[in-house]
mmCIF file of C-alpha atoms and ligand atoms in Angstrom:
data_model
loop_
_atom_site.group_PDB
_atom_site.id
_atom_site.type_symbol
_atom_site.label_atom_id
_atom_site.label_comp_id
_atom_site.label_asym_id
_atom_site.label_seq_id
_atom_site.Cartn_x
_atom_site.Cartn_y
_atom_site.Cartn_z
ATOM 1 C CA UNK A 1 -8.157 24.450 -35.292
ATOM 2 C CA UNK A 2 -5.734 23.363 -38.235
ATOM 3 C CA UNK A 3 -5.296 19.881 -38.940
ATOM 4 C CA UNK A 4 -3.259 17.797 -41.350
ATOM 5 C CA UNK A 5 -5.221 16.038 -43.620
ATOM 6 C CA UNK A 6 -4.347 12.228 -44.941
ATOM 7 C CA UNK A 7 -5.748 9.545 -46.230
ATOM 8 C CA UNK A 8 -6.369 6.401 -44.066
ATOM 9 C CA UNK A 9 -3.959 4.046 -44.990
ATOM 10 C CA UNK A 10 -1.021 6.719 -44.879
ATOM 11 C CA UNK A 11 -2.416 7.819 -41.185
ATOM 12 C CA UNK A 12 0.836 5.412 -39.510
ATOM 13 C CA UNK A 13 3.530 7.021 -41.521
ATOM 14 C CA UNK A 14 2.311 10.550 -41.432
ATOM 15 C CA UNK A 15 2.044 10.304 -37.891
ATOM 16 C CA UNK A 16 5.665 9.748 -37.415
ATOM 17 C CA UNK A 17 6.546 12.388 -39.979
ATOM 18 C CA UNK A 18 4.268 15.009 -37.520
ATOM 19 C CA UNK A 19 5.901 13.555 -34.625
ATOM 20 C CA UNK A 20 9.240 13.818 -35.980
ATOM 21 C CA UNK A 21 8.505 17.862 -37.043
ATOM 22 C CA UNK A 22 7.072 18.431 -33.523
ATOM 23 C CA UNK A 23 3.804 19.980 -34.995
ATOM 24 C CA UNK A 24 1.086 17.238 -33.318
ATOM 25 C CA UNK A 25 -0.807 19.285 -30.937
ATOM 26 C CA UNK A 26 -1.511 17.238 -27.707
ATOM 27 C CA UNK A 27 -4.481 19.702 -26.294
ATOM 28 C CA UNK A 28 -6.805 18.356 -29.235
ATOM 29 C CA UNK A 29 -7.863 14.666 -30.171
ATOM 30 C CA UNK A 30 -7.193 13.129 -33.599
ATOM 31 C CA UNK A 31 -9.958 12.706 -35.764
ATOM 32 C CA UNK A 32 -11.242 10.325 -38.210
ATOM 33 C CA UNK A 33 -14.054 9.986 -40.723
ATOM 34 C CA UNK A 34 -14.731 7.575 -43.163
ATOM 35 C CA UNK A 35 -11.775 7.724 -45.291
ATOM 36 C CA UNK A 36 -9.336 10.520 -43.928
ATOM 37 C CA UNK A 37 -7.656 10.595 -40.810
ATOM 38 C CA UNK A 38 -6.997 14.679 -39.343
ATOM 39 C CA UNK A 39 -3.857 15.237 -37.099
ATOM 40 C CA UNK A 40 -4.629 18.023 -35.170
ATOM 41 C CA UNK A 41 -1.076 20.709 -35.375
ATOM 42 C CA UNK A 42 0.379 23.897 -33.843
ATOM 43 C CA UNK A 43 1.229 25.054 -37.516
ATOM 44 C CA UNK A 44 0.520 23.934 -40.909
ATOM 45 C CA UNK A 45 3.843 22.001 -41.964
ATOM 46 C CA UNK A 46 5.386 22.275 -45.471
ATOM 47 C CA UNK A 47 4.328 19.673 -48.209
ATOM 48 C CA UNK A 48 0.872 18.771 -46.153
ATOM 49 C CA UNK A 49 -2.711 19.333 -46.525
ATOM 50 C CA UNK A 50 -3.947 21.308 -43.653
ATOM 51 C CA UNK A 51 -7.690 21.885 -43.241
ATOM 52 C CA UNK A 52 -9.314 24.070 -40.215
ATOM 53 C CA UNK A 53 -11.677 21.867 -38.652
ATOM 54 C CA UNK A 54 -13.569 23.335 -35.369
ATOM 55 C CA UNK A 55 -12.146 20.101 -33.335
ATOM 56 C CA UNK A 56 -12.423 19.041 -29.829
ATOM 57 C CA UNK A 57 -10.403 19.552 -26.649
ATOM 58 C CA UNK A 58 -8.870 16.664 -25.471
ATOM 59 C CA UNK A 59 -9.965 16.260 -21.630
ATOM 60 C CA UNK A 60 -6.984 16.571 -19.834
ATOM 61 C CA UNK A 61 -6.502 14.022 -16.452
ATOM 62 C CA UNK A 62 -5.902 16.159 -13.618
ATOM 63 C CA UNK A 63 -3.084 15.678 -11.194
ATOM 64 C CA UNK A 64 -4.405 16.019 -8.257
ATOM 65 C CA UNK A 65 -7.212 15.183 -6.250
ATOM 66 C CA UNK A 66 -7.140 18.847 -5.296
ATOM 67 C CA UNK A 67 -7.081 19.919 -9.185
ATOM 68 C CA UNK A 68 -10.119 17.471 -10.325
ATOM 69 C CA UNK A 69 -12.897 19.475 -7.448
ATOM 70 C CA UNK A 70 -11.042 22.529 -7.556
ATOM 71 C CA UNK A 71 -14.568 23.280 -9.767
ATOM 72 C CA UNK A 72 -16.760 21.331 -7.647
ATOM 73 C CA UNK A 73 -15.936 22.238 -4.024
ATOM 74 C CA UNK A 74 -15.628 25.653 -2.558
ATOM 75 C CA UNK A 75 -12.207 26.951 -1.434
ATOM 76 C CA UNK A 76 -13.213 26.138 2.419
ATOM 77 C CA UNK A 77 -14.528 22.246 1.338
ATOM 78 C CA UNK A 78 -10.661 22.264 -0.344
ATOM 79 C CA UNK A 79 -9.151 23.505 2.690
ATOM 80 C CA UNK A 80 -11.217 20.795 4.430
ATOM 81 C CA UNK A 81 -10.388 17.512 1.818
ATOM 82 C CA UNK A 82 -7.900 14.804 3.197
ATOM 83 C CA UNK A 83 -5.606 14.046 0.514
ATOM 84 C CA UNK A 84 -3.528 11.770 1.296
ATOM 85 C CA UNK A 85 -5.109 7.720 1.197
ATOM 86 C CA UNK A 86 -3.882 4.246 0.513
ATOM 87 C CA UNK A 87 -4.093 2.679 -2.623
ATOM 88 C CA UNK A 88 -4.130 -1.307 -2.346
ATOM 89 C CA UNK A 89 -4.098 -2.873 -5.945
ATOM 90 C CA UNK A 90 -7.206 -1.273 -7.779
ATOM 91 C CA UNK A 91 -8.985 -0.266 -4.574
ATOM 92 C CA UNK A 92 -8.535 3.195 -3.223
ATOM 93 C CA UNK A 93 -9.848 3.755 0.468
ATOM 94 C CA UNK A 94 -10.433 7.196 1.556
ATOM 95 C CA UNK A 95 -11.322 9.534 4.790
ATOM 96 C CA UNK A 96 -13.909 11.636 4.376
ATOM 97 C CA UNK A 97 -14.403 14.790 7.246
ATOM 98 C CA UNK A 98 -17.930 15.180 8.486
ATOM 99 C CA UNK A 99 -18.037 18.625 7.080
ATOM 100 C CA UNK A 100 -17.790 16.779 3.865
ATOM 101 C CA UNK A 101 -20.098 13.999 3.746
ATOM 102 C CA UNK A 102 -22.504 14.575 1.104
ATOM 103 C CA UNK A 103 -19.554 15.454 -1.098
ATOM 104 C CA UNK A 104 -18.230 12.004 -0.485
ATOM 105 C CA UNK A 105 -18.929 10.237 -3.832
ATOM 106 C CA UNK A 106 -18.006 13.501 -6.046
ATOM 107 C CA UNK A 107 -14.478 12.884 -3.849
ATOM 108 C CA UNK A 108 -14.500 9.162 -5.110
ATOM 109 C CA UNK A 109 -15.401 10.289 -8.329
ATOM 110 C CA UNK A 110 -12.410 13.110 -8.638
ATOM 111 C CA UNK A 111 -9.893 9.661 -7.085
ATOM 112 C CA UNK A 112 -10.989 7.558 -9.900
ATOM 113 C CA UNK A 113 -10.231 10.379 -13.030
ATOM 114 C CA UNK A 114 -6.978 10.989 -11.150
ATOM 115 C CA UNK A 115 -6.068 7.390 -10.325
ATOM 116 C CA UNK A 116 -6.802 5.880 -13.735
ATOM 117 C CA UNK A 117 -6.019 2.613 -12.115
ATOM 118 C CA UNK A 118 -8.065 2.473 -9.193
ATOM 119 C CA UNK A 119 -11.816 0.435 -9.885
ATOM 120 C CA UNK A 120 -13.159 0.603 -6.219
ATOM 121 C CA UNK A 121 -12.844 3.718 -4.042
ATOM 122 C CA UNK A 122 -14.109 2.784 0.222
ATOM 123 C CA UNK A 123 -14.770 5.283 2.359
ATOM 124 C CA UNK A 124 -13.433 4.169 5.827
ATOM 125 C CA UNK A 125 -16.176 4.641 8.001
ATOM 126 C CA UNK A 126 -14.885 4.112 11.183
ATOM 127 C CA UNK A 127 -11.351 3.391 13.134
ATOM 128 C CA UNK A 128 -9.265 0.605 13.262
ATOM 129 C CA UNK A 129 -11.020 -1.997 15.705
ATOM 130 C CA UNK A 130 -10.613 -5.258 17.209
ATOM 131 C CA UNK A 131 -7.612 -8.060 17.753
ATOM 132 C CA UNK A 132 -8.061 -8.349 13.743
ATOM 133 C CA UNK A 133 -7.467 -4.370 13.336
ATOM 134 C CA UNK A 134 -9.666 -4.001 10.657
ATOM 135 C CA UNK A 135 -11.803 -0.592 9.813
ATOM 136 C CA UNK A 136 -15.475 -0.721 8.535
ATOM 137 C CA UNK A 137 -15.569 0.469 5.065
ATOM 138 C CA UNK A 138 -18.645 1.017 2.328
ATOM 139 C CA UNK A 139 -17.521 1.497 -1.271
ATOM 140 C CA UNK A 140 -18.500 4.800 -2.030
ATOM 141 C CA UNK A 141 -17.785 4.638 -6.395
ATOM 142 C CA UNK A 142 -16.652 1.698 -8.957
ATOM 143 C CA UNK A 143 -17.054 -1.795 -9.245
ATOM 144 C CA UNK A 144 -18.671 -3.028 -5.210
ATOM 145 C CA UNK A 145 -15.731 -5.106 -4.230
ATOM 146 C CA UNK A 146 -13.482 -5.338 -1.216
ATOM 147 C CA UNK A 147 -10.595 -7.843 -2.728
ATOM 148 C CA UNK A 148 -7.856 -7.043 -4.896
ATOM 149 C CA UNK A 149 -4.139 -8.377 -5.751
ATOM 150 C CA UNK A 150 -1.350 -5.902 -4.463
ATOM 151 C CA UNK A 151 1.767 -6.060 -5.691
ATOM 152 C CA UNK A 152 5.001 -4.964 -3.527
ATOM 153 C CA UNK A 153 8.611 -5.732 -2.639
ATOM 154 C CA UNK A 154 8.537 -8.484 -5.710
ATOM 155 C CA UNK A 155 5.676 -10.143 -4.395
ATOM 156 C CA UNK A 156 1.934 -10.494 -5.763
ATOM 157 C CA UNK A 157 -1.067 -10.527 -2.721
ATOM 158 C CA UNK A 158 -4.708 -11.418 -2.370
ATOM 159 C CA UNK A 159 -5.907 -8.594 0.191
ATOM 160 C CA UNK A 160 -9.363 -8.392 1.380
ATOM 161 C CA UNK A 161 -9.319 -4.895 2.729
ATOM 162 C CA UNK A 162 -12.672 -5.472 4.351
ATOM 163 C CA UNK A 163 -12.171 -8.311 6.169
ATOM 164 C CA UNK A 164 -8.136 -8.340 6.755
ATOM 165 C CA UNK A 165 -5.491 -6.274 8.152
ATOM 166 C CA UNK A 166 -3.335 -4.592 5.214
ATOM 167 C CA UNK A 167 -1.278 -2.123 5.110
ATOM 168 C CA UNK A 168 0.378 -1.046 1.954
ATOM 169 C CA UNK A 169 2.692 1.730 4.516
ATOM 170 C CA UNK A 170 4.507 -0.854 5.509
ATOM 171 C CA UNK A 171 6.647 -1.843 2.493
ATOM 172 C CA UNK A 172 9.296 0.289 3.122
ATOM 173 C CA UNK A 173 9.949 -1.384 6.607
ATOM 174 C CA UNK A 174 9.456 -5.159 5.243
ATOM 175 C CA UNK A 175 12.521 -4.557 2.686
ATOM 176 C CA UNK A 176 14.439 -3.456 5.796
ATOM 177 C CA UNK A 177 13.766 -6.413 7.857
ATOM 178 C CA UNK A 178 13.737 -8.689 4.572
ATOM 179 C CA UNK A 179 17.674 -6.759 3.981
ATOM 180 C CA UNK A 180 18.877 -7.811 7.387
ATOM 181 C CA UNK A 181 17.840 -12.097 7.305
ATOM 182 C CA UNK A 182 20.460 -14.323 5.817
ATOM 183 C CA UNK A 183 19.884 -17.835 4.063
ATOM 184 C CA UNK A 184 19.624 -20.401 6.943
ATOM 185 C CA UNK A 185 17.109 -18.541 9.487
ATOM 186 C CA UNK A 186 14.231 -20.224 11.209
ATOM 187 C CA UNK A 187 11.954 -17.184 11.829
ATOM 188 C CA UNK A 188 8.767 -16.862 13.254
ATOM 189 C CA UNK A 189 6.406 -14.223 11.830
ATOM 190 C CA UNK A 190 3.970 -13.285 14.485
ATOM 191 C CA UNK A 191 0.701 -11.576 13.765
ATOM 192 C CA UNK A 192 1.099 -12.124 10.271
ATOM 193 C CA UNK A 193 -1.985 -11.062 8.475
ATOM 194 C CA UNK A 194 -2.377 -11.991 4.604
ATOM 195 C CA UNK A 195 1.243 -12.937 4.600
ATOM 196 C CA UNK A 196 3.458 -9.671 3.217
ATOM 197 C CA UNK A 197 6.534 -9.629 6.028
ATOM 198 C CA UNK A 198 7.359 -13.706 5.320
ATOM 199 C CA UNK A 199 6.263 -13.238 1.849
ATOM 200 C CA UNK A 200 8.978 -10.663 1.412
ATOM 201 C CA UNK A 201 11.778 -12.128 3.313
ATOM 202 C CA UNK A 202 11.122 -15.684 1.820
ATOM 203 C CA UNK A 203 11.047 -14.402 -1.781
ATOM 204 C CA UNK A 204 14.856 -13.552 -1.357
ATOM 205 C CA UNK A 205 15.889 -15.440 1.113
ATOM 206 C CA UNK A 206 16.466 -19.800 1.839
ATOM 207 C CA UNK A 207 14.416 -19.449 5.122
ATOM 208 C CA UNK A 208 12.418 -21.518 6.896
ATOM 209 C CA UNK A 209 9.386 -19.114 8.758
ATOM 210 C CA UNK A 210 6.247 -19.796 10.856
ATOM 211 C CA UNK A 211 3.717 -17.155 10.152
ATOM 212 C CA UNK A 212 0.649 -17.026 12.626
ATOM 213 C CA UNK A 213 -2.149 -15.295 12.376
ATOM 214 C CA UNK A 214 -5.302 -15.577 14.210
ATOM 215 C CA UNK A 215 -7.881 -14.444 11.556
ATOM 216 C CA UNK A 216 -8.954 -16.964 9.850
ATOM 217 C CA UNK A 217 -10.033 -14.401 6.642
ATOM 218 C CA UNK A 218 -6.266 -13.076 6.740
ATOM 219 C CA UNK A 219 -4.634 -16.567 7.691
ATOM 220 C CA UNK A 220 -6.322 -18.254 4.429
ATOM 221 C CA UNK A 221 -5.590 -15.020 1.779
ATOM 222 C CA UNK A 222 -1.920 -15.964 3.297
ATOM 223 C CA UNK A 223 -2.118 -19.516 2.395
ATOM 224 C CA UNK A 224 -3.430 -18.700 -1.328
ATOM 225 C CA UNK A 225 -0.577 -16.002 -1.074
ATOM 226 C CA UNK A 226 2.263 -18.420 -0.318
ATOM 227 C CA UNK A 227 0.734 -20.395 -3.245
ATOM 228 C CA UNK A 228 0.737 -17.736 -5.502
ATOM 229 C CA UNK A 229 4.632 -16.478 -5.442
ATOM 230 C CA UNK A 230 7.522 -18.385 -6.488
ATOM 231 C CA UNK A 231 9.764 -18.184 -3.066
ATOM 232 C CA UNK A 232 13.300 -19.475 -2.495
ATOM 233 C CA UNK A 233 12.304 -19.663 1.434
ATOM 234 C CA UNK A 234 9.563 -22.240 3.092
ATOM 235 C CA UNK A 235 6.259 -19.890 4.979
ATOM 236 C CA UNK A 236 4.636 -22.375 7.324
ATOM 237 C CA UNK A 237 1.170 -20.671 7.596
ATOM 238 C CA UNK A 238 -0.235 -21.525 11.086
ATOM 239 C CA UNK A 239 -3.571 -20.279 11.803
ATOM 240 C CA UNK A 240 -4.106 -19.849 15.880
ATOM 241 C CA UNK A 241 -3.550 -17.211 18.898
ATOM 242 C CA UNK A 242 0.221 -16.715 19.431
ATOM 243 C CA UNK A 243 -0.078 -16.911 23.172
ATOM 244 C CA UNK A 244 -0.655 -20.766 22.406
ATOM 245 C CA UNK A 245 1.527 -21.236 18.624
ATOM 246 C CA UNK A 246 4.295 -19.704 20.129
ATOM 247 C CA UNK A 247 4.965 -22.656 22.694
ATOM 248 C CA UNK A 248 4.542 -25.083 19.846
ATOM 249 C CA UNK A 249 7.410 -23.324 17.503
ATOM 250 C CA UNK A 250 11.207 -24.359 17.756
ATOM 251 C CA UNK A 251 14.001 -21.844 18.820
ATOM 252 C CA UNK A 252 14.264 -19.256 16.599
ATOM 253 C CA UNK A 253 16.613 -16.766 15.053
ATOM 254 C CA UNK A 254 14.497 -14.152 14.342
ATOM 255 C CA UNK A 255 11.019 -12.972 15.602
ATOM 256 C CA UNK A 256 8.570 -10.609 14.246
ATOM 257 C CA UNK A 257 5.896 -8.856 16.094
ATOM 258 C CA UNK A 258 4.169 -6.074 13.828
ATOM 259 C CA UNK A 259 0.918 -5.407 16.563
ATOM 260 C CA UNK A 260 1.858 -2.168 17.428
ATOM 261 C CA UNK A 261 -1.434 -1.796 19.514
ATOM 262 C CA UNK A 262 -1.348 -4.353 22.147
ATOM 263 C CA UNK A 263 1.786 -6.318 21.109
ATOM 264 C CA UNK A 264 3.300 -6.195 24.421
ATOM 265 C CA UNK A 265 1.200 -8.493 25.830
ATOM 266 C CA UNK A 266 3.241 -10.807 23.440
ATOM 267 C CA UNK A 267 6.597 -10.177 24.409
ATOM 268 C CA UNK A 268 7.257 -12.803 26.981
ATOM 269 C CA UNK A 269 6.003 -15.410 23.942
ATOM 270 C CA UNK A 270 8.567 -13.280 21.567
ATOM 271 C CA UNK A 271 11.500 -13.121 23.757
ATOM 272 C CA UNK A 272 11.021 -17.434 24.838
ATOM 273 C CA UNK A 273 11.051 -17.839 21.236
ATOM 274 C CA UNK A 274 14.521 -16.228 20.287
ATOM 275 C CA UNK A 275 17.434 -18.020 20.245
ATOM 276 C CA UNK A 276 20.626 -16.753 22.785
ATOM 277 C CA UNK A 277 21.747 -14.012 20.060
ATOM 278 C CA UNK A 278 18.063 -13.999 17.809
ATOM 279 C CA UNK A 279 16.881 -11.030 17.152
ATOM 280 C CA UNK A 280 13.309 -9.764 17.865
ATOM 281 C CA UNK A 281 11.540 -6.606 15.840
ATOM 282 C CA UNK A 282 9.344 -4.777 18.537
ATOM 283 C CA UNK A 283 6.300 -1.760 17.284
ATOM 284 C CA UNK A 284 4.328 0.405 19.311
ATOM 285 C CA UNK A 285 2.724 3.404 18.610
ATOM 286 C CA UNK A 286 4.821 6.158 20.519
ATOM 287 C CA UNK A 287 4.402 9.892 20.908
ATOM 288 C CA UNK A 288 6.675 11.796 19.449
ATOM 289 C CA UNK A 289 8.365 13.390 22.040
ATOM 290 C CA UNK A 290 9.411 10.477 23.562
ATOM 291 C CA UNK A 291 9.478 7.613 21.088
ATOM 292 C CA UNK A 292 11.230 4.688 22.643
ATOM 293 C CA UNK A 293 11.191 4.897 26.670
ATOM 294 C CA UNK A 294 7.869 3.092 26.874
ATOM 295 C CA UNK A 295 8.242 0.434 24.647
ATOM 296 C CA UNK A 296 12.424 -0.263 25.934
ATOM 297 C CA UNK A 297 11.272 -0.434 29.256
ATOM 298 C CA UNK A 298 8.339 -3.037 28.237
ATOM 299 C CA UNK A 299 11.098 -5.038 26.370
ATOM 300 C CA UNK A 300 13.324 -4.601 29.850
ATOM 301 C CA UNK A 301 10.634 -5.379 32.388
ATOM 302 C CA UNK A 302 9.786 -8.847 30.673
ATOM 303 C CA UNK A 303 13.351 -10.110 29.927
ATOM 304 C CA UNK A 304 14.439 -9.374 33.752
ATOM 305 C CA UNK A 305 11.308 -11.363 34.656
ATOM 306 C CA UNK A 306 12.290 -14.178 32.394
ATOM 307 C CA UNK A 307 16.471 -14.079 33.171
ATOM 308 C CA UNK A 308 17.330 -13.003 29.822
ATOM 309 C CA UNK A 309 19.722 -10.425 28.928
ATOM 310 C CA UNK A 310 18.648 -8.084 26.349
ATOM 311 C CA UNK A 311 20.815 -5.471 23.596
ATOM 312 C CA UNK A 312 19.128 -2.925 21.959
ATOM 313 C CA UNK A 313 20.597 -2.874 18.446
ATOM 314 C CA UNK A 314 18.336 -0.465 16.721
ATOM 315 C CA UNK A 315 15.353 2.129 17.212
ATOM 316 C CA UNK A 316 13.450 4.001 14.703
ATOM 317 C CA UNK A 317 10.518 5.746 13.534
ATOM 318 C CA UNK A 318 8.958 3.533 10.800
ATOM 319 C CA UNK A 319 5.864 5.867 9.670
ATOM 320 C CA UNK A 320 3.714 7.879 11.197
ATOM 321 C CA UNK A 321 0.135 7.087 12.970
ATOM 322 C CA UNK A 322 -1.769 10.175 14.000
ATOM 323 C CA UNK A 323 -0.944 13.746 14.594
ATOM 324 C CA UNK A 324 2.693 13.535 16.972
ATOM 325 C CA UNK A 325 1.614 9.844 16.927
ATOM 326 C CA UNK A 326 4.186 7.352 15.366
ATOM 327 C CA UNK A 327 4.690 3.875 14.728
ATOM 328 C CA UNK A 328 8.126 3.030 15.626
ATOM 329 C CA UNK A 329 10.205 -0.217 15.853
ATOM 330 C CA UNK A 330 12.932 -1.336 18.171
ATOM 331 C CA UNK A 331 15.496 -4.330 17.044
ATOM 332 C CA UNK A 332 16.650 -6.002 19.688
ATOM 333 C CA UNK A 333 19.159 -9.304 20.267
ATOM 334 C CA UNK A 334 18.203 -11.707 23.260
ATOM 335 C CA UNK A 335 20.864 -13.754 25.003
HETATM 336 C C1 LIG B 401 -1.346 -4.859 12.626
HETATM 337 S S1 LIG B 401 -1.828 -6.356 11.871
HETATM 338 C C2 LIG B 401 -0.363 -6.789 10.981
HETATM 339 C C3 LIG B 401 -0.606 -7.766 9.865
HETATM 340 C C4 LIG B 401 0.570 -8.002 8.926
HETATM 341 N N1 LIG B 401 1.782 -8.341 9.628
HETATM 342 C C5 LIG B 401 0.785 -6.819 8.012
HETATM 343 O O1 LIG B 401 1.795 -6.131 8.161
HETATM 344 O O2 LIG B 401 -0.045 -6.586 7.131
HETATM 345 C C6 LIG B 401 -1.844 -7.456 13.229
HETATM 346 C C7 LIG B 401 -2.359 -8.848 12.900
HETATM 347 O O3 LIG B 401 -2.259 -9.665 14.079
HETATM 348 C C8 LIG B 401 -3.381 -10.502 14.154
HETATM 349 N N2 LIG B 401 -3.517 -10.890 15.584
HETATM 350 C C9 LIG B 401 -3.981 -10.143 16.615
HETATM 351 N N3 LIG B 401 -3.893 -10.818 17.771
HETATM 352 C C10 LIG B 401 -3.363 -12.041 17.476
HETATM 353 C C11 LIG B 401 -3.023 -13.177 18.252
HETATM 354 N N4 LIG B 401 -3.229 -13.207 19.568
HETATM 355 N N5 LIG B 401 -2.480 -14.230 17.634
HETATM 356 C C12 LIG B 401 -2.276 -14.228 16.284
HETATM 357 N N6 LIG B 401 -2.580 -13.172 15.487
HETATM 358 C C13 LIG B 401 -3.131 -12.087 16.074
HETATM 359 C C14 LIG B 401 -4.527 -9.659 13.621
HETATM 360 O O4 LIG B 401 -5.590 -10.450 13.162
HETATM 361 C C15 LIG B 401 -3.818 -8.890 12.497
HETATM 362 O O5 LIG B 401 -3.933 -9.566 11.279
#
């Protein structure tokens, strides 16, 4: 391999110069010894002194997750690898098939050289489970931790992915909601985990909001979180079961209720919350081909039961769950 030759102290400028000509070769390092520095080049440029030097490859980051095994697993194991996974902060957590379990840490491995940021890769060992909806999880490569500060939306959150619901899929929809309030609501942000919907909205917005969760792991993470982020709004962090917070709240304008499994149950609490004209944000998980029937006539049932009059102002798909599984939302006014 040629390389340019120079003396230490003239390393900086001749650099540039290289740079400048377009010469530097990015496949091999630069090399030093004790008093010459050698840029590695494509050609020898005019006025320099080039030397050949046998030199070493530079190790090039792959990426993909599919490019760093495609030496280590077969084509079938490829065929077999799930490649898509969350990244929260520096923690990676990943799905591993059956069919692949004793490759499992040469997966984390190939995350980490591709993900230069990640520390912590967790294998989710299990579903979703509980009121809390959190997954078991064993960390499978890096440093043995389960917390980690997430960044989103303009916000900065302490998320214990072990022991607290968090969802990183979800940004998307909280800059919709947070889009929609105006300066002046009173909202209440049911099931409200480590804190990102109020979080979001009250970083933008003069609001006042009541966010209840009912995991105490989740509902103190929120309180540091509120602490930890400069917010024009006011989060109320109220840790307790919203079938018994929700009598205790005032009237409001705006209600959140981001259980898609189960929150249902919730919707008489939801709609005696609202305000004549609030607005209430409604998920379920839906199949996809019929997304919204179920869940409108859930939100119809229990407003004819209470003698409220309902408008459906928006339905959509907000990401999706499982195969033709999707979580969806449906914004609707209460008078
Ligand atoms: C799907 S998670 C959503 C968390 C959060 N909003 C987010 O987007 O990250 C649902 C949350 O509701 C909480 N939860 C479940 N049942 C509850 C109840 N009856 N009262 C209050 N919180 C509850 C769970 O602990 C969980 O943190």
């Amino acid at each position: 391999m040629m390389y340019v030759k120079v003396k230490k102290e003239l390393a900086e400028r001749t650099r540039k110069e290289l740079a400048k000509l377009g010469v530097i070769s990015d496949e091999y390092a630069v090399e030093k010894d004790e008093n010459f520095v050698y840029f590695p080049v494509k050609s020898c440029p005019q006025g320099f002194e080039c030397v050949e030097r046998e030199g070493k490859r530079k190790e090039r980051k792959p990426h993909s997750l599919r490019e760093a095994l495609k030496d280590k697993l077969t084509n079938d194991e490829l065929e077999q690898l799930i490649t898509s996974f969350d990244i929260i902060g520096d923690i990676a957590i990943i799905q591993v098939p059956e069919s692949l379990e004793d490759k499992a840490e040469l997966i984390a491995q190939a995350i980490m050289k591709v993900h230069k940021n990640v520390k912590t890769v967790c294998q989710k060992v299990g579903p979703r489970q509980g009121i809390f909806r959190v997954a078991p999880l064993k960390v499978i490569a890096g440093e043995r931790k389960f917390v980690t500060i997430y960044k989103e939306n303009g916000v900065k959150m302490k998320v214990d992915v072990l022991r607290a619901y968090f969802s990183p899929r979800l940004s998307t929809e909280r800059k919709r909601i947070a889009d929609q309030v105006k300066d002046g609501e009173v909202i209440a942000a049911l099931f409200a985990g480590v804190g990102p919907f109020p979080l979001v909205i009250a970083k933008r917005r003069n609001v006042k909001i009541f966010a209840v969760e009912l995991n105490p792991y989740a509902y103190s993470l929120m309180v540091e979180n509120i602490k930890m982020n400069a917010l024009k709004g006011e989060v109320i962090p109220i840790q307790g079961d919203v079938k018994e917070v929700a009598r205790e709240l005032p009237k409001c304008d705006r209600v959140l209720m981001p259980l898609p499994k189960g929150g249902e149950d919730f919707l008489e609490e939801a709609i005696n919350l609202a305000k004549p004209g609030g607005i209430v944000h409604f998920y379920q998980f839906a199949p996809e081909d019929d997304l919204y029937s179920d869940a409108e006539n859930k939100i119809k049932l229990v407003a004819e039961k209470l003698g409220r009059r309902v408008e459906i102002v928006n339905r959509k798909v907000v990401r999706p769950h499982k195969p033709r599984v999707y979580q969806i939302v449906i914004d609707f006014r209460v008078y």
